Amino acid sequence: MGPVDRALGMEVGFIQAFMDSAERLPAYAADITYGTNNEFGFDYLRDNMKTSLEQMVQGPLQYAIIDEVDSILVDEARTPLIISGPAFDDVSRYKKADQVARQLLNLQSGYDRLKAQVDTAERKIANAQGEIADAKRDRDSARVEKAQKAIEKAQEELDAAKAKLEQTVQYYEVEFDHKQVRLTNEGEKAAQDIAGIGSFYTGANMEWSHLIQQSLRAHVVFEREKDYVALDNKIIIVDEFTGRLMHGRQWSDGLHQAVEAKEGVTVKEETQTLATITLQNFFKLYDQIAGMTGTAATEADEFMKIYKLDVVVIPTNMPCVRDDQEDVIYKTKREKFGAIVEEINRISAEGRPVLVGTISIEKSEDLSRELTKRYGVEHEVLNAKQHAREALIVAKAGQQHQARDGSTRGNVTIATNMAGRGTDIKLGPGVAEIGGLHILGTERHEARRIDNQLRGRSGRQGDAGSSQFFLCFDDDLMRVFAP
C-alpha cells in the first residue's frame, strides 16, 4: 500500500518489533502508520511510563483502521497487554502445590468415575427414549419393548450410581465453560492435611488455597496440545482462535507457573505488572475506529453496543456458489471419526482437495494417524508445530497429486485454526470444474465466526466448493454447553 499512499501525497511509516524509540518517532510522525495491534498498544504503555513528553513516540490517537476487526475487537478484546517486571518469586511453592494437586486428583478419582457412570446412564436413557419415539412412528412394537427394557436397566444403573455418589466426597468442583476449579470445604481440609502446614487462613499460608486451585486448573481444564505446547523446556500458549503459538505471552496469577510445574519444565518466576491495558480499552482511546473482516455480521449488535460501530455488508466480487451442507451428528466420537476418515478418502479419491479443520494439535495428529492407518492416504498436517512449513502446506492445499496406484487424488490437509482466518488457498488446474475445495470441520467452535472463517477458505472468487461439519455428543461444545 505504500506506493499508492505516496502517490496520493501522503507520508507512510511502519512499526516493527525490533525498532528502537529513535526509529519509531518518524514512523509515528507520518500521515499513515502501519503496524500490529500489539506494537501500537505496547508503545502506548511505554509512553505512559516515560518521564517527559520529548521521550514519547506516539502522537494523538486520531483514526485506526483495523484488519480482521472482529478478531481484534471481539475475540481478543479482553486480552491484556502487560509490561511486567521481576517479582522476586519463590518458584519452589509451585512444585509443592502441584504435588498437593496430584494427590487431590487421586482422591477425587472415585467421585469422577461415579459421575461418569451417572452421565453414561442418563445418556443411555435419552438414546432409548429417542429409539422409542422412532419405533412408535414406525409402529415397531419389538423395538419399543427392547428400548423400554434398556431404559429400565439404565435407570437401575443410574439410581445405583447416584446413591454411591451421594456417599462419596467431592474435593473440588469444575466449571469447564469458565475453565475454573474450586476447592470444596472437604477439599481444603484434605489439602491442608497433605501440605502439612496448618490452616490456609493464617499468616504466610494465605496464598496456598489459590496456588492449589491454580494447580488443579492446570491439570483438569488446561490441555497439552490444545491450550499450550511444551517446547524447548518452556510452556508456550496456543491461541484458541488462530491455533498459532503465542511466544512471549504467559497466563497470570500463577497459572503459567502451575502449568510449568505440571509438565516438569523449568518454572519461571512470576512477574509483577508495571503497566497494562486491554485491546478493547486501547482502541476506544482513538477518536474514530473502523475495520474490515469477512465475519462481522454475526457480531453486529456487539460492535454497536461496545464501539458504536455500524456493520455494513459489502457484496462479494463474484457470487458465492459454495455448497454449505447440513451438519452430520453422531452419538460417539469413535463413530464420528470413522465417518470423517471415510469421507476424506471418498472425496480425495474423486480428485477434489480436502481441508480438514480440527480444534487442537492433538486431534489433528490423532486424525492423521487414523487416516494413515486405515487408508494410507497421503496428507499434510498444519498445526502450531509445523508453522515453519505453513506457506508450503497452504500452497499445496488446493492442488491434486498422483497417488501410488497412478490415480489422481485431491490433496488432503489436516489443520487447526491456523488454516482459517486470512488463508488464501489457490485451486489447481481443473479442480474448480469437479467441485472445488471441500472443507470438513471435525467440531464446532464456541464462536461461530471461527467456523465461518474455516468455511470461507472454499468457494472464493466465485469458485465451486463445499463444506460440512461432523459433530457428536462427546464434543467439548456439546459436553460443556448441552442442557
Short mmCIF file of C-alpha atoms in Angstrom, two decimals:
data_model
loop_
_atom_site.label_atom_id
_atom_site.label_comp_id
_atom_site.label_asym_id
_atom_site.label_seq_id
_atom_site.Cartn_x
_atom_site.Cartn_y
_atom_site.Cartn_z
CA MET A 1 0.00 0.00 0.00
CA GLY A 2 2.98 2.33 0.47
CA PRO A 3 3.37 3.32 -3.22
CA VAL A 4 -0.37 4.00 -3.51
CA ASP A 5 -0.40 6.17 -0.38
CA ARG A 6 2.69 8.10 -1.51
CA ALA A 7 1.18 8.64 -4.97
CA LEU A 8 -1.70 10.35 -3.20
CA GLY A 9 0.75 12.69 -1.48
CA MET A 10 0.83 11.06 1.97
CA GLU A 11 3.83 10.00 4.03
CA VAL A 12 3.86 6.36 5.17
CA GLY A 13 5.64 4.76 8.13
CA PHE A 14 5.63 1.33 9.74
CA ILE A 15 6.37 -0.10 13.17
CA GLN A 16 8.20 -3.39 13.76
CA ALA A 17 9.19 -5.10 16.98
CA PHE A 18 12.97 -4.61 16.60
CA MET A 19 12.76 -0.80 16.23
CA ASP A 20 14.04 1.49 18.98
CA SER A 21 12.44 4.79 20.00
CA ALA A 22 14.54 6.83 17.57
CA GLU A 23 13.22 4.74 14.64
CA ARG A 24 9.63 4.73 15.87
CA LEU A 25 9.39 8.52 16.20
CA PRO A 26 9.47 9.34 12.44
CA ALA A 27 7.19 6.38 11.71
CA TYR A 28 4.51 7.79 14.02
CA ALA A 29 5.06 11.28 12.59
CA ALA A 30 3.95 10.06 9.13
CA ASP A 31 0.39 10.57 7.85
CA ILE A 32 -0.26 6.81 7.87
CA THR A 33 1.46 4.32 10.21
CA TYR A 34 1.22 0.55 9.66
CA GLY A 35 1.81 -1.91 12.47
CA THR A 36 0.34 -4.68 14.60
CA ASN A 37 -2.17 -4.01 17.36
CA ASN A 38 0.32 -5.27 19.96
CA GLU A 39 3.07 -2.87 18.87
CA PHE A 40 0.70 0.12 18.98
CA GLY A 41 -0.63 -0.94 22.38
CA PHE A 42 2.79 -1.52 23.93
CA ASP A 43 4.07 1.81 22.59
CA TYR A 44 1.13 3.47 24.33
CA LEU A 45 2.06 1.74 27.62
CA ARG A 46 5.75 2.59 27.27
CA ASP A 47 4.90 6.24 26.53
CA ASN A 48 2.87 6.40 29.72
CA MET A 49 5.86 5.14 31.71
CA LYS A 50 8.19 7.83 30.37
CA THR A 51 9.08 10.89 32.39
CA SER A 52 8.93 13.61 29.71
CA LEU A 53 6.91 14.45 26.60
CA GLU A 54 10.09 14.52 24.47
CA GLN A 55 10.64 10.81 25.11
CA MET A 56 7.18 9.79 23.90
CA VAL A 57 6.87 8.38 20.35
CA GLN A 58 3.12 8.25 19.68
CA GLY A 59 1.18 11.30 18.64
CA PRO A 60 -2.56 11.92 19.03
CA LEU A 61 -4.69 8.77 18.63
CA GLN A 62 -6.96 10.01 15.85
CA TYR A 63 -8.06 7.25 13.45
CA ALA A 64 -7.43 3.49 13.45
CA ILE A 65 -8.29 1.13 10.59
CA ILE A 66 -8.16 -2.46 11.86
CA ASP A 67 -7.76 -5.51 9.63
CA GLU A 68 -9.67 -8.63 10.80
CA VAL A 69 -11.53 -6.29 13.12
CA ASP A 70 -13.70 -8.98 14.73
CA SER A 71 -10.61 -10.89 15.82
CA ILE A 72 -9.10 -7.82 17.49
CA LEU A 73 -12.16 -6.09 18.92
CA VAL A 74 -14.22 -9.19 19.83
CA ASP A 75 -12.09 -12.33 20.18
CA GLU A 76 -9.11 -10.59 21.78
CA ALA A 77 -10.96 -7.61 23.24
CA ARG A 78 -10.23 -8.55 26.84
CA THR A 79 -6.67 -9.72 26.14
CA PRO A 80 -4.44 -7.55 28.33
CA LEU A 81 -1.22 -6.07 27.02
CA ILE A 82 1.13 -6.17 30.00
CA ILE A 83 4.55 -4.68 30.68
CA SER A 84 5.93 -6.58 33.64
CA GLY A 85 8.95 -6.68 35.88
CA PRO A 86 10.51 -9.22 38.27
CA ALA A 87 8.57 -10.03 41.44
CA PHE A 88 11.30 -11.97 43.29
CA ASP A 89 9.11 -15.03 43.41
CA ASP A 90 9.76 -18.32 45.27
CA VAL A 91 9.27 -20.85 42.47
CA SER A 92 9.53 -23.89 44.77
CA ARG A 93 6.00 -23.25 46.05
CA TYR A 94 4.50 -24.08 42.62
CA LYS A 95 6.07 -27.54 42.66
CA LYS A 96 4.79 -28.12 46.19
CA ALA A 97 1.29 -27.00 45.15
CA ASP A 98 1.49 -29.34 42.13
CA GLN A 99 2.25 -32.30 44.42
CA VAL A 100 -0.76 -31.45 46.59
CA ALA A 101 -2.97 -31.11 43.50
CA ARG A 102 -1.87 -34.52 42.18
CA GLN A 103 -2.92 -36.17 45.45
CA LEU A 104 -6.27 -34.36 45.34
CA LEU A 105 -6.76 -35.67 41.80
CA ASN A 106 -6.25 -39.22 43.10
CA LEU A 107 -8.70 -38.63 45.96
CA GLN A 108 -11.29 -37.23 43.53
CA SER A 109 -10.91 -40.10 41.04
CA GLY A 110 -13.60 -42.21 42.75
CA TYR A 111 -16.09 -39.33 42.59
CA ASP A 112 -15.23 -38.69 38.93
CA ARG A 113 -15.80 -42.35 38.00
CA LEU A 114 -19.23 -42.34 39.62
CA LYS A 115 -20.11 -39.03 37.96
CA ALA A 116 -19.12 -40.54 34.60
CA GLN A 117 -21.36 -43.54 35.31
CA VAL A 118 -24.27 -41.18 36.05
CA ASP A 119 -23.67 -39.29 32.80
CA THR A 120 -23.43 -42.55 30.82
CA ALA A 121 -26.66 -43.90 32.30
CA GLU A 122 -28.52 -40.65 31.59
CA ARG A 123 -27.26 -40.74 28.01
CA LYS A 124 -28.44 -44.35 27.61
CA ILE A 125 -31.90 -43.34 28.82
CA ALA A 126 -32.03 -40.38 26.43
CA ASN A 127 -30.93 -42.56 23.50
CA ALA A 128 -33.50 -45.22 24.35
CA GLN A 129 -36.25 -42.62 24.61
CA GLY A 130 -35.33 -41.42 21.13
CA GLU A 131 -35.40 -45.02 19.93
CA ILE A 132 -38.91 -45.45 21.37
CA ALA A 133 -40.14 -42.36 19.56
CA ASP A 134 -38.76 -43.65 16.24
CA ALA A 135 -40.14 -47.13 16.85
CA LYS A 136 -43.61 -45.81 17.65
CA ARG A 137 -43.57 -43.79 14.46
CA ASP A 138 -42.66 -46.94 12.54
CA ARG A 139 -45.17 -48.98 14.60
CA ASP A 140 -42.45 -51.45 15.57
CA SER A 141 -43.57 -52.90 18.90
CA ALA A 142 -40.49 -55.15 19.23
CA ARG A 143 -38.16 -52.13 19.09
CA VAL A 144 -40.36 -50.29 21.61
CA GLU A 145 -40.16 -53.21 24.02
CA LYS A 146 -36.38 -53.54 23.59
CA ALA A 147 -35.84 -49.83 24.17
CA GLN A 148 -38.11 -49.89 27.24
CA LYS A 149 -36.01 -52.67 28.76
CA ALA A 150 -32.87 -50.65 28.03
CA ILE A 151 -34.41 -47.69 29.89
CA GLU A 152 -35.28 -49.86 32.90
CA LYS A 153 -31.75 -51.27 33.05
CA ALA A 154 -30.14 -47.85 32.63
CA GLN A 155 -32.44 -46.41 35.33
CA GLU A 156 -31.24 -49.08 37.76
CA GLU A 157 -27.63 -48.21 36.92
CA LEU A 158 -28.41 -44.51 37.35
CA ASP A 159 -30.07 -44.97 40.75
CA ALA A 160 -27.19 -47.12 42.00
CA ALA A 161 -24.53 -44.67 40.78
CA LYS A 162 -26.38 -41.67 42.28
CA ALA A 163 -26.71 -43.43 45.64
CA LYS A 164 -22.96 -44.11 45.73
CA LEU A 165 -22.22 -40.58 44.53
CA GLU A 166 -24.09 -39.06 47.48
CA GLN A 167 -21.83 -41.00 49.85
CA THR A 168 -18.61 -40.03 48.05
CA VAL A 169 -16.53 -36.98 48.96
CA GLN A 170 -16.09 -34.29 46.31
CA TYR A 171 -12.82 -32.45 46.82
CA TYR A 172 -13.20 -29.83 44.09
CA GLU A 173 -15.79 -28.51 41.64
CA VAL A 174 -15.07 -27.90 37.95
CA GLU A 175 -16.63 -25.28 35.65
CA PHE A 176 -15.45 -26.36 32.21
CA ASP A 177 -17.18 -23.48 30.43
CA HIS A 178 -15.24 -20.93 32.52
CA LYS A 179 -12.10 -23.07 32.93
CA GLN A 180 -12.33 -22.75 36.70
CA VAL A 181 -11.73 -25.19 39.56
CA ARG A 182 -12.77 -24.50 43.16
CA LEU A 183 -11.89 -26.47 46.27
CA THR A 184 -14.82 -27.65 48.39
CA ASN A 185 -14.65 -27.47 52.20
CA GLU A 186 -13.61 -31.13 52.27
CA GLY A 187 -11.01 -30.39 49.59
CA GLU A 188 -9.49 -27.55 51.59
CA LYS A 189 -9.27 -29.76 54.69
CA ALA A 190 -7.62 -32.53 52.68
CA ALA A 191 -5.22 -30.07 51.03
CA GLN A 192 -4.23 -28.66 54.43
CA ASP A 193 -3.50 -32.18 55.70
CA ILE A 194 -1.47 -33.07 52.58
CA ALA A 195 0.51 -29.81 52.65
CA GLY A 196 1.17 -30.25 56.38
CA ILE A 197 1.45 -26.53 57.07
CA GLY A 198 -1.68 -25.95 59.13
CA SER A 199 -4.57 -23.66 58.21
CA PHE A 200 -4.53 -21.89 54.83
CA TYR A 201 -6.05 -18.82 56.51
CA THR A 202 -3.24 -17.82 58.84
CA GLY A 203 -0.13 -15.73 58.21
CA ALA A 204 2.11 -16.84 55.35
CA ASN A 205 -0.26 -19.68 54.38
CA MET A 206 -2.91 -17.36 52.90
CA GLU A 207 -1.72 -17.91 49.33
CA TRP A 208 -1.83 -21.72 49.44
CA SER A 209 -5.52 -22.16 48.60
CA HIS A 210 -5.03 -20.02 45.46
CA LEU A 211 -1.84 -21.88 44.44
CA ILE A 212 -3.50 -25.29 44.76
CA GLN A 213 -6.60 -24.20 42.83
CA GLN A 214 -4.37 -22.91 40.04
CA SER A 215 -2.53 -26.25 40.01
CA LEU A 216 -5.86 -28.09 39.78
CA ARG A 217 -6.88 -25.83 36.87
CA ALA A 218 -3.62 -26.69 35.13
CA HIS A 219 -4.35 -30.42 35.46
CA VAL A 220 -8.12 -30.50 34.92
CA VAL A 221 -9.12 -27.82 32.39
CA PHE A 222 -5.91 -26.87 30.55
CA GLU A 223 -4.89 -29.48 28.00
CA ARG A 224 -1.49 -30.03 26.43
CA GLU A 225 -1.53 -29.80 22.60
CA LYS A 226 -4.75 -27.80 22.81
CA ASP A 227 -4.26 -24.87 25.18
CA TYR A 228 -0.46 -24.98 25.15
CA VAL A 229 2.59 -26.89 23.99
CA ALA A 230 5.78 -27.81 25.85
CA LEU A 231 8.68 -26.77 23.63
CA ASP A 232 12.38 -26.30 24.41
CA ASN A 233 11.76 -26.63 28.16
CA LYS A 234 9.12 -23.87 28.00
CA ILE A 235 5.34 -23.65 28.02
CA ILE A 236 4.01 -21.75 25.01
CA ILE A 237 0.33 -20.78 24.84
CA VAL A 238 -1.69 -21.75 21.76
CA ASP A 239 -4.12 -19.08 20.59
CA GLU A 240 -7.59 -20.65 20.72
CA PHE A 241 -8.83 -18.53 17.81
CA THR A 242 -5.90 -18.81 15.38
CA GLY A 243 -4.21 -22.04 16.51
CA ARG A 244 -0.84 -20.28 16.49
CA LEU A 245 1.85 -20.26 19.17
CA MET A 246 1.93 -17.06 21.21
CA HIS A 247 5.60 -16.67 22.03
CA GLY A 248 6.30 -14.30 24.89
CA ARG A 249 2.80 -14.46 26.37
CA GLN A 250 2.02 -16.14 29.65
CA TRP A 251 -1.01 -16.66 31.89
CA SER A 252 -1.26 -14.54 35.02
CA ASP A 253 -1.94 -15.19 38.72
CA GLY A 254 0.47 -18.11 38.88
CA LEU A 255 -1.41 -20.22 36.32
CA HIS A 256 1.52 -20.28 33.89
CA GLN A 257 3.84 -21.46 36.67
CA ALA A 258 1.29 -24.12 37.65
CA VAL A 259 1.28 -25.48 34.07
CA GLU A 260 5.10 -25.43 34.06
CA ALA A 261 5.16 -27.46 37.28
CA LYS A 262 2.59 -29.88 35.84
CA GLU A 263 4.69 -30.51 32.72
CA GLY A 264 8.01 -30.71 34.59
CA VAL A 265 9.70 -27.86 32.71
CA THR A 266 11.67 -25.05 34.34
CA VAL A 267 9.35 -22.95 36.49
CA LYS A 268 9.98 -19.24 35.90
CA GLU A 269 9.42 -16.54 38.47
CA GLU A 270 6.03 -14.89 38.39
CA THR A 271 6.21 -11.27 37.31
CA GLN A 272 4.52 -8.15 38.63
CA THR A 273 2.51 -5.87 36.35
CA LEU A 274 4.03 -2.43 35.74
CA ALA A 275 1.55 -1.24 33.08
CA THR A 276 -1.43 -2.85 31.38
CA ILE A 277 -4.34 -2.12 29.04
CA THR A 278 -6.75 -4.34 27.13
CA LEU A 279 -7.02 -4.10 23.35
CA GLN A 280 -10.64 -3.01 23.74
CA ASN A 281 -9.74 -0.10 26.00
CA PHE A 282 -6.75 0.89 23.88
CA PHE A 283 -8.68 1.19 20.61
CA LYS A 284 -11.50 3.04 22.36
CA LEU A 285 -8.94 5.81 23.02
CA TYR A 286 -8.94 6.68 19.29
CA ASP A 287 -11.21 9.48 18.10
CA GLN A 288 -12.54 7.16 15.39
CA ILE A 289 -12.07 3.49 14.51
CA ALA A 290 -13.08 1.36 11.54
CA GLY A 291 -12.15 -2.03 10.18
CA MET A 292 -12.83 -4.85 7.79
CA THR A 293 -13.38 -8.60 8.05
CA GLY A 294 -15.38 -11.33 6.37
CA THR A 295 -17.22 -12.37 9.54
CA ALA A 296 -18.55 -9.29 11.34
CA ALA A 297 -22.27 -9.61 10.55
CA THR A 298 -22.94 -12.10 13.36
CA GLU A 299 -21.46 -9.66 15.91
CA ALA A 300 -23.22 -6.50 14.63
CA ASP A 301 -25.04 -5.95 17.95
CA GLU A 302 -21.79 -6.17 19.93
CA PHE A 303 -19.98 -3.72 17.62
CA MET A 304 -22.79 -1.21 18.05
CA LYS A 305 -23.18 -1.69 21.80
CA ILE A 306 -19.50 -1.51 22.74
CA TYR A 307 -17.86 0.52 19.98
CA LYS A 308 -20.81 2.40 18.42
CA LEU A 309 -19.83 0.94 15.05
CA ASP A 310 -22.27 0.00 12.28
CA VAL A 311 -21.61 -3.21 10.34
CA VAL A 312 -22.08 -2.80 6.59
CA VAL A 313 -22.10 -5.96 4.46
CA ILE A 314 -20.34 -5.41 1.11
CA PRO A 315 -21.28 -7.90 -1.64
CA THR A 316 -18.51 -10.25 -2.77
CA ASN A 317 -16.70 -9.58 -6.05
CA MET A 318 -18.22 -12.77 -7.51
CA PRO A 319 -21.35 -14.57 -6.26
CA CYS A 320 -20.53 -17.28 -3.70
CA VAL A 321 -21.65 -20.68 -5.03
CA ARG A 322 -20.17 -22.78 -2.21
CA ASP A 323 -22.42 -25.64 -1.07
CA ASP A 324 -22.66 -25.36 2.74
CA GLN A 325 -24.15 -28.71 3.70
CA GLU A 326 -26.07 -29.53 6.88
CA ASP A 327 -24.11 -30.78 9.89
CA VAL A 328 -23.88 -34.53 10.43
CA ILE A 329 -24.28 -35.62 14.08
CA TYR A 330 -23.13 -38.94 15.57
CA LYS A 331 -23.62 -40.42 19.01
CA THR A 332 -19.97 -41.16 19.83
CA LYS A 333 -16.56 -39.79 18.95
CA ARG A 334 -15.48 -43.17 17.54
CA GLU A 335 -18.40 -43.23 15.08
CA LYS A 336 -17.73 -39.63 14.08
CA PHE A 337 -14.02 -40.10 13.43
CA GLY A 338 -14.73 -43.27 11.46
CA ALA A 339 -17.17 -41.35 9.25
CA ILE A 340 -14.70 -38.46 8.85
CA VAL A 341 -11.93 -40.77 7.64
CA GLU A 342 -14.33 -42.42 5.19
CA GLU A 343 -15.45 -39.02 3.87
CA ILE A 344 -11.89 -37.75 3.45
CA ASN A 345 -10.90 -40.85 1.49
CA ARG A 346 -14.03 -40.68 -0.70
CA ILE A 347 -13.70 -37.02 -1.66
CA SER A 348 -9.94 -37.20 -2.20
CA ALA A 349 -10.48 -40.20 -4.49
CA GLU A 350 -12.79 -38.01 -6.60
CA GLY A 351 -9.83 -35.74 -7.23
CA ARG A 352 -11.09 -32.93 -5.01
CA PRO A 353 -8.72 -31.43 -2.40
CA VAL A 354 -9.91 -31.56 1.22
CA LEU A 355 -9.14 -29.17 4.07
CA VAL A 356 -9.96 -30.76 7.44
CA GLY A 357 -10.39 -28.38 10.38
CA THR A 358 -9.67 -29.58 13.93
CA ILE A 359 -9.79 -27.69 17.22
CA SER A 360 -6.45 -28.81 18.69
CA ILE A 361 -2.96 -30.03 17.80
CA GLU A 362 -3.67 -33.34 19.50
CA LYS A 363 -6.81 -34.03 17.45
CA SER A 364 -5.11 -33.07 14.19
CA GLU A 365 -2.39 -35.64 14.91
CA ASP A 366 -4.88 -38.31 16.04
CA LEU A 367 -6.85 -37.91 12.80
CA SER A 368 -3.63 -38.02 10.79
CA ARG A 369 -2.66 -41.36 12.35
CA GLU A 370 -6.14 -42.82 11.76
CA LEU A 371 -6.18 -41.72 8.11
CA THR A 372 -2.77 -43.28 7.51
CA LYS A 373 -3.65 -46.47 9.36
CA ARG A 374 -6.97 -47.11 7.60
CA TYR A 375 -6.35 -45.94 4.02
CA GLY A 376 -2.73 -44.83 3.76
CA VAL A 377 -3.90 -41.53 2.26
CA GLU A 378 -1.06 -39.08 1.68
CA HIS A 379 -1.71 -35.83 3.52
CA GLU A 380 -0.19 -32.83 5.27
CA VAL A 381 -0.74 -31.72 8.88
CA LEU A 382 -0.73 -27.99 9.61
CA ASN A 383 -0.62 -27.00 13.27
CA ALA A 384 1.49 -24.85 15.56
CA LYS A 385 4.29 -27.43 15.46
CA GLN A 386 4.64 -27.07 11.66
CA HIS A 387 4.34 -23.27 11.49
CA ALA A 388 7.69 -23.04 9.65
CA ARG A 389 6.19 -25.04 6.73
CA GLU A 390 2.86 -23.16 6.71
CA ALA A 391 3.37 -21.36 3.37
CA LEU A 392 4.39 -24.59 1.61
CA ILE A 393 1.48 -26.60 3.03
CA VAL A 394 -1.10 -23.91 2.19
CA ALA A 395 0.28 -23.59 -1.36
CA LYS A 396 -0.44 -27.31 -1.95
CA ALA A 397 -3.80 -27.45 -0.12
CA GLY A 398 -5.94 -26.76 -3.21
CA GLN A 399 -3.98 -28.99 -5.60
CA GLN A 400 -4.08 -32.59 -6.82
CA HIS A 401 -1.37 -35.26 -6.82
CA GLN A 402 -0.62 -38.60 -8.44
CA ALA A 403 -1.19 -41.44 -5.96
CA ARG A 404 0.98 -44.56 -5.75
CA ASP A 405 -1.63 -46.54 -7.74
CA GLY A 406 -1.48 -43.98 -10.55
CA SER A 407 -4.86 -42.37 -9.82
CA THR A 408 -5.32 -38.63 -9.43
CA ARG A 409 -6.33 -37.68 -5.92
CA GLY A 410 -7.08 -34.39 -4.24
CA ASN A 411 -4.56 -33.18 -1.67
CA VAL A 412 -5.63 -33.63 1.95
CA THR A 413 -4.65 -31.07 4.58
CA ILE A 414 -5.48 -31.62 8.25
CA ALA A 415 -5.20 -28.33 10.12
CA THR A 416 -6.03 -26.45 13.29
CA ASN A 417 -7.47 -22.93 13.21
CA MET A 418 -4.18 -21.82 11.57
CA ALA A 419 -5.76 -22.62 8.20
CA GLY A 420 -8.80 -20.45 8.92
CA ARG A 421 -8.63 -16.68 9.11
CA GLY A 422 -6.68 -14.94 6.34
CA THR A 423 -5.55 -18.06 4.45
CA ASP A 424 -6.00 -17.88 0.67
CA ILE A 425 -5.96 -21.36 -0.88
CA LYS A 426 -5.44 -21.37 -4.66
CA LEU A 427 -7.11 -24.18 -6.63
CA GLY A 428 -5.08 -26.30 -9.02
CA PRO A 429 -5.93 -26.67 -12.72
CA GLY A 430 -9.30 -28.36 -13.26
CA VAL A 431 -10.18 -28.54 -9.55
CA ALA A 432 -12.97 -25.95 -9.74
CA GLU A 433 -14.64 -27.91 -12.57
CA ILE A 434 -15.02 -31.06 -10.40
CA GLY A 435 -16.41 -29.30 -7.30
CA GLY A 436 -13.51 -27.29 -5.88
CA LEU A 437 -12.08 -27.45 -2.37
CA HIS A 438 -14.11 -29.32 0.25
CA ILE A 439 -14.00 -28.09 3.87
CA LEU A 440 -14.60 -30.75 6.53
CA GLY A 441 -14.99 -29.44 10.09
CA THR A 442 -14.50 -32.02 12.83
CA GLU A 443 -16.10 -29.91 15.60
CA ARG A 444 -17.95 -26.67 16.08
CA HIS A 445 -16.13 -23.80 17.79
CA GLU A 446 -17.68 -21.73 20.60
CA ALA A 447 -17.52 -18.70 18.29
CA ARG A 448 -19.41 -19.43 15.08
CA ARG A 449 -17.28 -16.82 13.29
CA ILE A 450 -14.33 -19.23 13.58
CA ASP A 451 -16.41 -21.87 11.77
CA ASN A 452 -17.38 -19.31 9.14
CA GLN A 453 -13.73 -18.38 8.65
CA LEU A 454 -12.91 -22.05 8.02
CA ARG A 455 -15.78 -22.36 5.55
CA GLY A 456 -14.58 -19.20 3.83
CA ARG A 457 -11.38 -20.93 2.65
CA SER A 458 -13.53 -22.60 -0.02
CA GLY A 459 -15.64 -21.06 -2.76
CA ARG A 460 -13.54 -17.92 -3.07
CA GLN A 461 -13.86 -15.53 -6.03
CA GLY A 462 -16.85 -17.43 -7.41
CA ASP A 463 -15.09 -20.83 -7.46
CA ALA A 464 -17.01 -24.02 -6.73
CA GLY A 465 -16.61 -25.52 -3.27
CA SER A 466 -18.41 -27.20 -0.41
CA SER A 467 -18.31 -27.50 3.38
CA GLN A 468 -19.73 -29.72 6.09
CA PHE A 469 -19.25 -30.19 9.83
CA PHE A 470 -19.21 -33.55 11.62
CA LEU A 471 -20.34 -33.46 15.27
CA CYS A 472 -21.02 -35.91 18.09
CA PHE A 473 -22.41 -35.77 21.61
CA ASP A 474 -18.89 -36.27 23.04
CA ASP A 475 -17.63 -32.99 21.53
CA ASP A 476 -16.42 -30.38 24.02
CA LEU A 477 -19.08 -27.91 22.90
CA MET A 478 -21.88 -30.47 23.39
CA ARG A 479 -20.48 -31.73 26.69
CA VAL A 480 -19.95 -28.31 28.27
CA PHE A 481 -22.99 -26.39 27.00
CA ALA A 482 -25.65 -29.07 26.48
CA PRO A 483 -28.65 -28.66 28.84
#
